C-alpha atoms as a PDB file:
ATOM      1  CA  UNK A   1     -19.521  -7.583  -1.554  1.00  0.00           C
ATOM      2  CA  UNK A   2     -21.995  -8.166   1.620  1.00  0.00           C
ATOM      3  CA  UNK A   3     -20.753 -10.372   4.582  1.00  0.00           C
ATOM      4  CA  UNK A   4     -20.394  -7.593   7.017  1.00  0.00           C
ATOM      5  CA  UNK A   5     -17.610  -6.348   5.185  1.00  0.00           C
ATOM      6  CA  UNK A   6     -19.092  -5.520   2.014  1.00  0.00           C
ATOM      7  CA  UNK A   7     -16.997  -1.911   1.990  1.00  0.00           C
ATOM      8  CA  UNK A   8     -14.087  -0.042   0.380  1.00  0.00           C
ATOM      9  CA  UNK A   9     -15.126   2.941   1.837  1.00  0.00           C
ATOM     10  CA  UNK A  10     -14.146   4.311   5.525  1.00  0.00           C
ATOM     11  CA  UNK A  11     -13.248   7.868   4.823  1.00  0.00           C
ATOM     12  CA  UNK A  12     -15.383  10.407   4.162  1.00  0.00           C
ATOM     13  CA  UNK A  13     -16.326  13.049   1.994  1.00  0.00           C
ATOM     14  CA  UNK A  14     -17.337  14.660   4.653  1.00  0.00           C
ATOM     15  CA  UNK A  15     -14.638  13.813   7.176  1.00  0.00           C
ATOM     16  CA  UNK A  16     -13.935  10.293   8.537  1.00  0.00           C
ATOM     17  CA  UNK A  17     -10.181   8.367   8.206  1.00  0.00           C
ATOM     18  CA  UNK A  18      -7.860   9.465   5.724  1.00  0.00           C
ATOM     19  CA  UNK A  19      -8.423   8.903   2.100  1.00  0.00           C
ATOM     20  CA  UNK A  20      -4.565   7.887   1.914  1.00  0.00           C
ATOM     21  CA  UNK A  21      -5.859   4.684   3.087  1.00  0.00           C
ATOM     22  CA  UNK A  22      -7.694   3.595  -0.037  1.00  0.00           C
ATOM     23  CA  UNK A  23      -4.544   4.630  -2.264  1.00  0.00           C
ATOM     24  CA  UNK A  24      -3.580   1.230  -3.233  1.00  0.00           C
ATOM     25  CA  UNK A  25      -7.225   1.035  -3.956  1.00  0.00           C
ATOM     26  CA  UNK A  26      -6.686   3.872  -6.540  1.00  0.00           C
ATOM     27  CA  UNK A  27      -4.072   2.641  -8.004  1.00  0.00           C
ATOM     28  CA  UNK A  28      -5.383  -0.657  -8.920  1.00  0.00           C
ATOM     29  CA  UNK A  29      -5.490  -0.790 -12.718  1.00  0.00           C
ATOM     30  CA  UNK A  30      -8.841  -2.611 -12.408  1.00  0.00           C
ATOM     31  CA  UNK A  31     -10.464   0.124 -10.147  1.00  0.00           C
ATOM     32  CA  UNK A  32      -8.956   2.586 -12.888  1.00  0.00           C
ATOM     33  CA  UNK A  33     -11.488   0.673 -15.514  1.00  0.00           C
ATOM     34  CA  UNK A  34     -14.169   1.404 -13.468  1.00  0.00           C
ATOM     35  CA  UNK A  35     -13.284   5.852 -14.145  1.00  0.00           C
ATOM     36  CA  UNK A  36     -12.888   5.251 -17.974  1.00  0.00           C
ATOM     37  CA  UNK A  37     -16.638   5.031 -18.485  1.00  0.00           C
ATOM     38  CA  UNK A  38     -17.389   7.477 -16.048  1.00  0.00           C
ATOM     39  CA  UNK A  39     -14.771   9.747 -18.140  1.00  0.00           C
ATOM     40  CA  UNK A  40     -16.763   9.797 -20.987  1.00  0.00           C
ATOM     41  CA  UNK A  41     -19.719  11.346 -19.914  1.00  0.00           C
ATOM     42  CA  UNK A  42     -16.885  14.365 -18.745  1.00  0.00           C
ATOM     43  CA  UNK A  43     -18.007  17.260 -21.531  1.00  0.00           C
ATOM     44  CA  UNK A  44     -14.834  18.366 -23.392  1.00  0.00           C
ATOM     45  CA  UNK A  45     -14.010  21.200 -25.276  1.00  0.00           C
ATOM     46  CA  UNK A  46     -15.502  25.166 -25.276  1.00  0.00           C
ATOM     47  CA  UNK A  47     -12.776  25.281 -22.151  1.00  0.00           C
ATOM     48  CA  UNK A  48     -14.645  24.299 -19.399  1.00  0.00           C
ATOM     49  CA  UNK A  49     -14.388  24.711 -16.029  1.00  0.00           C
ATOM     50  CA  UNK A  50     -14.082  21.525 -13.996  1.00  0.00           C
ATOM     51  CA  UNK A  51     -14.500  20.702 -10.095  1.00  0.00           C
ATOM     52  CA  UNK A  52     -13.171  17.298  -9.592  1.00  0.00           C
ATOM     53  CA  UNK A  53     -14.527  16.479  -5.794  1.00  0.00           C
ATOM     54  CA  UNK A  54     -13.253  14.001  -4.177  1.00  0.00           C
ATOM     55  CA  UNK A  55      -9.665  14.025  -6.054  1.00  0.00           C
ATOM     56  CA  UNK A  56      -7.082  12.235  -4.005  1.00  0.00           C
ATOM     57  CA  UNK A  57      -3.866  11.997  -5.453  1.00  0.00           C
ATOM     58  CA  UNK A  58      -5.409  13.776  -9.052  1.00  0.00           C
ATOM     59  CA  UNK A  59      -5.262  10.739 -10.969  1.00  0.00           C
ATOM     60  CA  UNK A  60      -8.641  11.025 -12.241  1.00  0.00           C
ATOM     61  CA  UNK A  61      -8.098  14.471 -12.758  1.00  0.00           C
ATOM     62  CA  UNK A  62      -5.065  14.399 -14.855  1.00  0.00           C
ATOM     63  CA  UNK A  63      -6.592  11.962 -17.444  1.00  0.00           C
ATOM     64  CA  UNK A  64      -8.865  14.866 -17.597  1.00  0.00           C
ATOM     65  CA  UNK A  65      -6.210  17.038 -18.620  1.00  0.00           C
ATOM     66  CA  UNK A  66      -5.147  14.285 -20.960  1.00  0.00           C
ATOM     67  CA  UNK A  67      -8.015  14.541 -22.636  1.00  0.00           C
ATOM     68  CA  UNK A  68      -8.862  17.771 -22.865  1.00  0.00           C
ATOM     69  CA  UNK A  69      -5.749  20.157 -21.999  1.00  0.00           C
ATOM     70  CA  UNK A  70      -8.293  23.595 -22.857  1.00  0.00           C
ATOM     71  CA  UNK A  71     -10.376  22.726 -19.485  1.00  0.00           C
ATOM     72  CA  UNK A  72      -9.750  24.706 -15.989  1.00  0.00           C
ATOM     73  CA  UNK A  73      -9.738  22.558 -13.407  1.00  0.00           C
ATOM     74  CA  UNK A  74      -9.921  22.057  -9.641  1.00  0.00           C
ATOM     75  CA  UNK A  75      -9.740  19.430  -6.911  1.00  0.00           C
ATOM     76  CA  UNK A  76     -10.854  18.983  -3.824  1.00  0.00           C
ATOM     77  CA  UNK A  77      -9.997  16.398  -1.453  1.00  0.00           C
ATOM     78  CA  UNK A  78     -10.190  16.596   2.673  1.00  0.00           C
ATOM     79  CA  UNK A  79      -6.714  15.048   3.059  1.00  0.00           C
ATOM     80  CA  UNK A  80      -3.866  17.338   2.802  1.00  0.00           C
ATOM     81  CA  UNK A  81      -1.525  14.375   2.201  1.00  0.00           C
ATOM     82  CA  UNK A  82      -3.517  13.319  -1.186  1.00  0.00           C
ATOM     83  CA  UNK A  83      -3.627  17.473  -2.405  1.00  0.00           C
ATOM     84  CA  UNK A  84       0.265  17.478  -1.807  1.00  0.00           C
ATOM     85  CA  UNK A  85       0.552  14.364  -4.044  1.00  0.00           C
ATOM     86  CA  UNK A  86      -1.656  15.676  -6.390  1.00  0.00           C
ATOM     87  CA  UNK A  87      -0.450  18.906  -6.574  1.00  0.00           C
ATOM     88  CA  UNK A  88       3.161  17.186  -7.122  1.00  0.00           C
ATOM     89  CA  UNK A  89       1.544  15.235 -10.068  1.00  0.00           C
ATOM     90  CA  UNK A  90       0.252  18.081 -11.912  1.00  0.00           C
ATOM     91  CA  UNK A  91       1.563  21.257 -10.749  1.00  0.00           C
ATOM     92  CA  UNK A  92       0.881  24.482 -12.564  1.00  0.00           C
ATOM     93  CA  UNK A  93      -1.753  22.732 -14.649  1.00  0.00           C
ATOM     94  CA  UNK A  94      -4.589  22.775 -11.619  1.00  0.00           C
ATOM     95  CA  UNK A  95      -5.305  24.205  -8.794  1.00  0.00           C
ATOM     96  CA  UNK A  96      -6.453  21.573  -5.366  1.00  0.00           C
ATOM     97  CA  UNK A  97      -8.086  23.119  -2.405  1.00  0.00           C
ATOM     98  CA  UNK A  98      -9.126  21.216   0.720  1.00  0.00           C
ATOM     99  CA  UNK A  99     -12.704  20.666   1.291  1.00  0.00           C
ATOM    100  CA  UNK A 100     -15.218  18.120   1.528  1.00  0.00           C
ATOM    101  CA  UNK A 101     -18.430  17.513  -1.188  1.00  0.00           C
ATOM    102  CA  UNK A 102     -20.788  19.881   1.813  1.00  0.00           C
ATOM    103  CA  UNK A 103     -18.322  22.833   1.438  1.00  0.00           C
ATOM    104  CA  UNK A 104     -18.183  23.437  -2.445  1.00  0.00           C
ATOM    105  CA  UNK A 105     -20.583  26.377  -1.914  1.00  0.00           C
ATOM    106  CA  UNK A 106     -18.163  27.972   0.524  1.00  0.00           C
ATOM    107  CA  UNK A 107     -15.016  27.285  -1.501  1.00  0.00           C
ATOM    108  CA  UNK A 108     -16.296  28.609  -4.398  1.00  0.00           C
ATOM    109  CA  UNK A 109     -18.760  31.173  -5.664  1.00  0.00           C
ATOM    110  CA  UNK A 110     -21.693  30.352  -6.868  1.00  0.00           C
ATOM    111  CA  UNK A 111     -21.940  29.043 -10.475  1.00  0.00           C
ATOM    112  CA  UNK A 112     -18.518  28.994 -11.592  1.00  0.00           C
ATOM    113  CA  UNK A 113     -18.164  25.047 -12.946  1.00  0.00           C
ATOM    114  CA  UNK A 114     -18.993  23.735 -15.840  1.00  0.00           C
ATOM    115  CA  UNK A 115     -18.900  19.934 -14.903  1.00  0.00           C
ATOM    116  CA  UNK A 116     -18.799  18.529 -11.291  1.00  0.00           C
ATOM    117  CA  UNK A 117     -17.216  15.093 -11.518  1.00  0.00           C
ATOM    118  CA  UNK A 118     -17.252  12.753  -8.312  1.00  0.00           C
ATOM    119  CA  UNK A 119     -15.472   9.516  -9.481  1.00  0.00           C
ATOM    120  CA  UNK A 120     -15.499   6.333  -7.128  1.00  0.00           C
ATOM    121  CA  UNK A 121     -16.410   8.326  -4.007  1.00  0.00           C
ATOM    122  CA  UNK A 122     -20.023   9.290  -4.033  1.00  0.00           C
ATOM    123  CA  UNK A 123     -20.744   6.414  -1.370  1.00  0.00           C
ATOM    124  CA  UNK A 124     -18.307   8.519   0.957  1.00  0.00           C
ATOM    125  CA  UNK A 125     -20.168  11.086   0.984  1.00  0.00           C
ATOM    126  CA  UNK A 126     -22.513  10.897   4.437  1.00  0.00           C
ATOM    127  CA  UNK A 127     -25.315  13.641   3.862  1.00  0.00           C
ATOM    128  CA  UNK A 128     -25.742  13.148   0.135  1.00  0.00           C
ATOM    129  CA  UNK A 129     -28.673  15.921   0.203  1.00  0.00           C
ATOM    130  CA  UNK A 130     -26.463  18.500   1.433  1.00  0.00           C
ATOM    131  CA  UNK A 131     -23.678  17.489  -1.167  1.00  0.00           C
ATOM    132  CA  UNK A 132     -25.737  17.540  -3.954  1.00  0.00           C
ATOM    133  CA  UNK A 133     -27.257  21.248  -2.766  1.00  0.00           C
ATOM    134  CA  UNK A 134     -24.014  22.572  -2.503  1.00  0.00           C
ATOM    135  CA  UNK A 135     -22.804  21.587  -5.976  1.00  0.00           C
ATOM    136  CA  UNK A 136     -25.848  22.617  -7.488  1.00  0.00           C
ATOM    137  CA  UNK A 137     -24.718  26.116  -6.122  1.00  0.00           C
ATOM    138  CA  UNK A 138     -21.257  25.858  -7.835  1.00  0.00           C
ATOM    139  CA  UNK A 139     -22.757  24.401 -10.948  1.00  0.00           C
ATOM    140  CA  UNK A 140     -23.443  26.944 -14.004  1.00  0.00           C
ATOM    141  CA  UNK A 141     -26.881  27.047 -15.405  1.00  0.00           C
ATOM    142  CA  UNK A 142     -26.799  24.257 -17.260  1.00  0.00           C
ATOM    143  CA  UNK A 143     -23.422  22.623 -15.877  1.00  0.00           C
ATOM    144  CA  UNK A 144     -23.882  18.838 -15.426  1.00  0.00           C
ATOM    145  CA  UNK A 145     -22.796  16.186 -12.463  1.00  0.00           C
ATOM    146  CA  UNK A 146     -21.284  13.188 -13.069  1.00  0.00           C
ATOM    147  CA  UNK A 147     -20.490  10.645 -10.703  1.00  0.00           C
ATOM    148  CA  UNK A 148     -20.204   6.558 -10.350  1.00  0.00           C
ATOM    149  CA  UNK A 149     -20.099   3.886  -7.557  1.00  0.00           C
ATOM    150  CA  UNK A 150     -19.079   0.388  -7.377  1.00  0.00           C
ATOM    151  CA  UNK A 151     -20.131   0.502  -4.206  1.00  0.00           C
ATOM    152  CA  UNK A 152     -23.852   0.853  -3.321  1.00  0.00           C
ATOM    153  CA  UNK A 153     -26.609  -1.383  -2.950  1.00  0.00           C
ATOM    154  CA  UNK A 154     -27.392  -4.027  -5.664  1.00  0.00           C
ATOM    155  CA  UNK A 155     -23.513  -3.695  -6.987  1.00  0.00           C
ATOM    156  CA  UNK A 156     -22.662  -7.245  -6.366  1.00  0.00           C
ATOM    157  CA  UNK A 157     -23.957 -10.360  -8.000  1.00  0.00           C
ATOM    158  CA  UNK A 158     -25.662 -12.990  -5.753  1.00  0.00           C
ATOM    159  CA  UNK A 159     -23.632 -15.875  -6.870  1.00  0.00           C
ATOM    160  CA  UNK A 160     -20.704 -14.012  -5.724  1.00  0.00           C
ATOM    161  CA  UNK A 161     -21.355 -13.630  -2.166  1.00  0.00           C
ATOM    162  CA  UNK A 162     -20.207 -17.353  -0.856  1.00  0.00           C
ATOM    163  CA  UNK A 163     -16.722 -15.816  -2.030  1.00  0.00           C
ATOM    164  CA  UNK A 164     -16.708 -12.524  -0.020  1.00  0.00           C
ATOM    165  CA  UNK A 165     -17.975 -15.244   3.518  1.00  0.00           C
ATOM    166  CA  UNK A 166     -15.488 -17.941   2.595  1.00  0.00           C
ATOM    167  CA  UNK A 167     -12.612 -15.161   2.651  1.00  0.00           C
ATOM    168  CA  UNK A 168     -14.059 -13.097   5.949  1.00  0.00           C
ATOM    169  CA  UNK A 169     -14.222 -16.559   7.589  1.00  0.00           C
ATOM    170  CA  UNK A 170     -11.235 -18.100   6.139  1.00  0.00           C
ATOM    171  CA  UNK A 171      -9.587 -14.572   8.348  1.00  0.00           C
ATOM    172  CA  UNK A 172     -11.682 -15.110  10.704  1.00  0.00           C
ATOM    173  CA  UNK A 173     -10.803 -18.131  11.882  1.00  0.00           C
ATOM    174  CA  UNK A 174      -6.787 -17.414  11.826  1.00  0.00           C
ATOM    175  CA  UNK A 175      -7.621 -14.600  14.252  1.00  0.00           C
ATOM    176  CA  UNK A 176      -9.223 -16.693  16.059  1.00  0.00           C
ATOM    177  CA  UNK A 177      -6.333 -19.436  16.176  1.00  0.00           C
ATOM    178  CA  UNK A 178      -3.780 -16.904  16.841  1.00  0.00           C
ATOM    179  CA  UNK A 179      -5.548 -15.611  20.190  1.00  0.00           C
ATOM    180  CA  UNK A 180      -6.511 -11.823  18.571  1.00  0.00           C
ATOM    181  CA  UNK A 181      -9.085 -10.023  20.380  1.00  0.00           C
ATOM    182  CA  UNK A 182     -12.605 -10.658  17.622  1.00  0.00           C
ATOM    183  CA  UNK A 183     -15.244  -8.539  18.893  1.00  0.00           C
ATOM    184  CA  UNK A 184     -18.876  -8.891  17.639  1.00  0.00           C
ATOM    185  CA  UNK A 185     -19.412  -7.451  14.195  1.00  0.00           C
ATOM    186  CA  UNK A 186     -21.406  -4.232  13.733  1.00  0.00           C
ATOM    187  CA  UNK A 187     -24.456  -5.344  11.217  1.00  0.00           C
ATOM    188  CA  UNK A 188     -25.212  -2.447  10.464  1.00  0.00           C
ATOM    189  CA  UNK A 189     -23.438  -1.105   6.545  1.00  0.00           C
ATOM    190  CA  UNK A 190     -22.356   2.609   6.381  1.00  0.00           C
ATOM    191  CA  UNK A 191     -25.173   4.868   4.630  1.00  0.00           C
ATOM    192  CA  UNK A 192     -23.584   5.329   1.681  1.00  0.00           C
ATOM    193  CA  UNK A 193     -23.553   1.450   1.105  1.00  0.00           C
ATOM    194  CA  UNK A 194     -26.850   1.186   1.695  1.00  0.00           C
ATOM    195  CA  UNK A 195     -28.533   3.244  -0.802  1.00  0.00           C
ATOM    196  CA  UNK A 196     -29.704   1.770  -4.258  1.00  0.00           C
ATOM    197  CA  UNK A 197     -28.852   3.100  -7.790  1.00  0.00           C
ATOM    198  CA  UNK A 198     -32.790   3.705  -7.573  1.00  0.00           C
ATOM    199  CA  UNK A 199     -32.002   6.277  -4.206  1.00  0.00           C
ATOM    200  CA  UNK A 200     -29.416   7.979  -6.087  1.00  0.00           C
ATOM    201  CA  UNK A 201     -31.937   9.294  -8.763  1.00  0.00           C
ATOM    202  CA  UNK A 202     -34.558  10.257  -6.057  1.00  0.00           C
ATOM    203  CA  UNK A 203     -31.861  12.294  -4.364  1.00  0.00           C
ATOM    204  CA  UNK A 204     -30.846  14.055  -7.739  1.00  0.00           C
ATOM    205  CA  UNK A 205     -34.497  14.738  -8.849  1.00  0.00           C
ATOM    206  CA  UNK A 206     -34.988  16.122  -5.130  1.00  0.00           C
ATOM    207  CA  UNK A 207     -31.866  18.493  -5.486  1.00  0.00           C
ATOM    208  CA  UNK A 208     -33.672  19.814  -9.083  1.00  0.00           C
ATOM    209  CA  UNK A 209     -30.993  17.366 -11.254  1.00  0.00           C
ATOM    210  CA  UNK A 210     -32.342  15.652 -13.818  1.00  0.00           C
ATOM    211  CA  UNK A 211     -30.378  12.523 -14.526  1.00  0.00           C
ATOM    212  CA  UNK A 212     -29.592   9.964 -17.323  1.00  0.00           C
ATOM    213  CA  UNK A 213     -28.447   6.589 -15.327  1.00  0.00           C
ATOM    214  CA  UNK A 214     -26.332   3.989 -16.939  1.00  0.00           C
ATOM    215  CA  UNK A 215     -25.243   0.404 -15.472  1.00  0.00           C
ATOM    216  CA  UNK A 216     -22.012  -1.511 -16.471  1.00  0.00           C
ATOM    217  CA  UNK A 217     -20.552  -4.741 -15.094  1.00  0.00           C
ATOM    218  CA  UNK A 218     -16.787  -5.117 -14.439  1.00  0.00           C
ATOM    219  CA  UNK A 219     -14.914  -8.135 -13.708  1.00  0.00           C
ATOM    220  CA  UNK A 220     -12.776  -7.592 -10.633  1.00  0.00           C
ATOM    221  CA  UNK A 221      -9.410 -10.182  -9.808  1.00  0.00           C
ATOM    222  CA  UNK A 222      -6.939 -10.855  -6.785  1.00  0.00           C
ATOM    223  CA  UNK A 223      -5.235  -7.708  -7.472  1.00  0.00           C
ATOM    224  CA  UNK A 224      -7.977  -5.725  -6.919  1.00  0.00           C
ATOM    225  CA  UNK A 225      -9.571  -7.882  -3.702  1.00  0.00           C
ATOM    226  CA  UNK A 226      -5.953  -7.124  -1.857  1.00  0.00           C
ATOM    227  CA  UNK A 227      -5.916  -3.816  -2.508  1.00  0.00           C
ATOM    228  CA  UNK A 228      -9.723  -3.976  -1.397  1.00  0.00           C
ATOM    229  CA  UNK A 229      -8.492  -6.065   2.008  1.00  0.00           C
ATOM    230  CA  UNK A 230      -6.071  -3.040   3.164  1.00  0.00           C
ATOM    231  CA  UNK A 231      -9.269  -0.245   3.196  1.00  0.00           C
ATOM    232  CA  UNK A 232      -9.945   0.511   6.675  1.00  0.00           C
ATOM    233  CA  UNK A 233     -13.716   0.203   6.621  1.00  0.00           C
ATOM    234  CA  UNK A 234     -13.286  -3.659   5.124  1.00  0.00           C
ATOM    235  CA  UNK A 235     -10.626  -4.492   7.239  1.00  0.00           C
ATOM    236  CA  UNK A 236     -12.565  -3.317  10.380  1.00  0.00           C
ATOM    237  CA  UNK A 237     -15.733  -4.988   9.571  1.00  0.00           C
ATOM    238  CA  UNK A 238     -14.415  -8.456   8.402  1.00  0.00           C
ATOM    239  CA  UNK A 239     -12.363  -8.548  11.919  1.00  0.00           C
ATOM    240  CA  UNK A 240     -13.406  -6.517  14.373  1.00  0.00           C
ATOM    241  CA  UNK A 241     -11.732  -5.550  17.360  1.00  0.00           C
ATOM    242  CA  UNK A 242      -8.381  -6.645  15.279  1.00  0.00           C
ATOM    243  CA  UNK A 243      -5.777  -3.303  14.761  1.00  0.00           C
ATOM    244  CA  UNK A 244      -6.467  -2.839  10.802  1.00  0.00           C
ATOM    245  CA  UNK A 245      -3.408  -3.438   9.933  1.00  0.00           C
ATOM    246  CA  UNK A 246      -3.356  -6.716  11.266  1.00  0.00           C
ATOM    247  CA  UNK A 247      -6.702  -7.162   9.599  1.00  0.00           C
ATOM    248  CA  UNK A 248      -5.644  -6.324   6.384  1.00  0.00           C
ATOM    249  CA  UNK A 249      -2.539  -8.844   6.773  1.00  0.00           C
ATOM    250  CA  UNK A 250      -4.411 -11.443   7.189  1.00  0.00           C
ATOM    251  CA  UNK A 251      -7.220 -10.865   4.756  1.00  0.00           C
ATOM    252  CA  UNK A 252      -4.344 -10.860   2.132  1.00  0.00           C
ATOM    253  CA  UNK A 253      -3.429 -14.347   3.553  1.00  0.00           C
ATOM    254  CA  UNK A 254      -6.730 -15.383   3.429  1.00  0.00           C
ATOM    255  CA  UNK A 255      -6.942 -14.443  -0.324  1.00  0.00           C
ATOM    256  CA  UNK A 256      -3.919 -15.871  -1.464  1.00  0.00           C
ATOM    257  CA  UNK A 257      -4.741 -18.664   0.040  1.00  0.00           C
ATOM    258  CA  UNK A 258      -8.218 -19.139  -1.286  1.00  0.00           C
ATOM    259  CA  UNK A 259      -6.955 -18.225  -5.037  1.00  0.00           C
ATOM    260  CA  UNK A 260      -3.874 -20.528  -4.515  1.00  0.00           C
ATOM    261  CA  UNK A 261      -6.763 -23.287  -3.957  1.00  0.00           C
ATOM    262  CA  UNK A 262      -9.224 -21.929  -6.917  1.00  0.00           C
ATOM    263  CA  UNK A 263      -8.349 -19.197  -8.456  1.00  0.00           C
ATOM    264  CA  UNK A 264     -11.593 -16.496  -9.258  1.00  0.00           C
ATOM    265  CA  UNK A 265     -12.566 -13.649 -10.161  1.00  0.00           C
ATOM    266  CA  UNK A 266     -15.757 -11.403  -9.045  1.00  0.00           C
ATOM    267  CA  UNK A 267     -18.301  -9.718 -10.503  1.00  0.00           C
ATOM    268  CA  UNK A 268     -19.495  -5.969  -9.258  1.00  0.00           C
ATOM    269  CA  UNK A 269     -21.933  -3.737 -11.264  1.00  0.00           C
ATOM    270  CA  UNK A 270     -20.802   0.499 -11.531  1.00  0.00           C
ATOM    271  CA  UNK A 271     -23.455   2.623 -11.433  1.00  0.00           C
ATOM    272  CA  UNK A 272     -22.871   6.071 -13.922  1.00  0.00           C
ATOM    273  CA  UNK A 273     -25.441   9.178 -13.854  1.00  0.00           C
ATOM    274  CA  UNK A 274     -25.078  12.155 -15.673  1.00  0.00           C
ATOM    275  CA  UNK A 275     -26.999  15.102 -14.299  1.00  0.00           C
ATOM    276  CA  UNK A 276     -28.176  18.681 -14.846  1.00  0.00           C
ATOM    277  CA  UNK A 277     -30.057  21.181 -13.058  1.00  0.00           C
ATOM    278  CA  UNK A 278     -33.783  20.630 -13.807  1.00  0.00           C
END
């Protein structure tokens, strides 16, 4: 997505709005597709030790478990709301901490995971140098990072982007009708939208990773655009100066409406890298 609202993201790794607000987001069985791949670059067996950053509600980390019930593992997520949920999912089988991907090396001591696994959130994180240093201090010699995005520069197809307009516009323009306060759209994308699969392997080879970077395309339906439409960051950026909420509301109408009319799907590329320390 582009338009000025080409965003799921709005909280942060490193502080920012809740990451409850992108748990409908999480839960879309689509999205889900997009962790499989990234899942399989997860080392298993020889009981490893695994950080998953960036956890929320520990869905990603109990198909972990699922697959590999000999691994330690911990999350970390900076909303308390998403640990309690997690920690409700799995219980006794992890252990979640609160923390953001720049605190790692003050959670934890130094080399004491195996595997570092950042899945769907590596475009939240704000200072990605100073995330990947501190993981690099957690990681063992050897240990390997793996992370994806849907969400970075180049991850949407060209002949898709007359969708995302017609749908910002199509909300737009109901705003508009029903006298809500539009204010002029910030241009500017959040940094972790703007980088390029490309800036994500100069950042690991300047952090002393060396990386293996892969490239898959996923098809993406309605299901997956509303859940898309309620994330704070999209909601605010297709119709600013609107309460989110509000936003969200009627970017779901717009939707509907536009798949009542034509019915489509989109097109997004995921980015995977698996990474050790050079």
């Amino acid at each position: 997505m582009n338009v000025q609202a080409d965003t799921e993201c709005g909280s942060s790794m490193n502080g920012g709005h809740t990451s409850s607000d992108y748990a409908a987001l999480r839960r879309d069985p689509e999205y889900a597709e997009l962790n499989r791949a990234l899942l399989d670059l997860v080392p298993a067996g020889a009981t490893p030790t695994v950080l998953d950053l960036g956890c929320g509600d520990g869905a990603v980390s109990e198909r972990m478990l699922l697959r590999d019930p000999t691994m330690t593992l911990v999350g970390v997520d900076p909303d308390p709301a998403l640990l309690e949920a997690a920690r409700a999912r799995l219980g006794h089988r992890a252990r979640f901490v609160e923390g953001d991907a720049s605190s790692v090396s003050r959670l934890f001591p130094p080399g004491v995971f195996d595997v570092v696994v950042l899945a769907n959130c590596i475009h939240l994180v704000p200072d990605l140098a100073s995330a990947l240093e501190a993981i690099g201090q957690v990681l063992t010699s050897g240990g390997r990072l793996v992370f994806n995005s849907a969400f970075y520069s180049g991850a949407e197809r060209a002949a898709d982007l007359p969708r995302y307009a017609e749908l910002v516009g199509t909300a737009r323009s109901t705003a508009r009708r029903r006298g809500l306060p539009l204010t002029r759209a910030d241009s500017r994308r959040p940094s972790g939208l703007r980088r390029s699969a490309g800036d994500y392997e100069a950042a690991l080879e300047a952090a002393g990773f060396k990386a293996v970077r892969t490239e898959r395309e996923f098809t993406l339906g309605p299901r997956f655009l509303t859940a898309l439409c309620s994330t704070p960051m999209f909601a605010g950026a297709a119709l600013p100066g609107v309460d989110r909420h509000i936003a969200a509301e009627l970017l779901t109408e717009a939707l509907r409406e536009l798949h009542d009319r034509s019915p489509f799907t989109v097109t997004r590329r995921c980015v995977y890298f698996s990474a050790t320390r050079a």
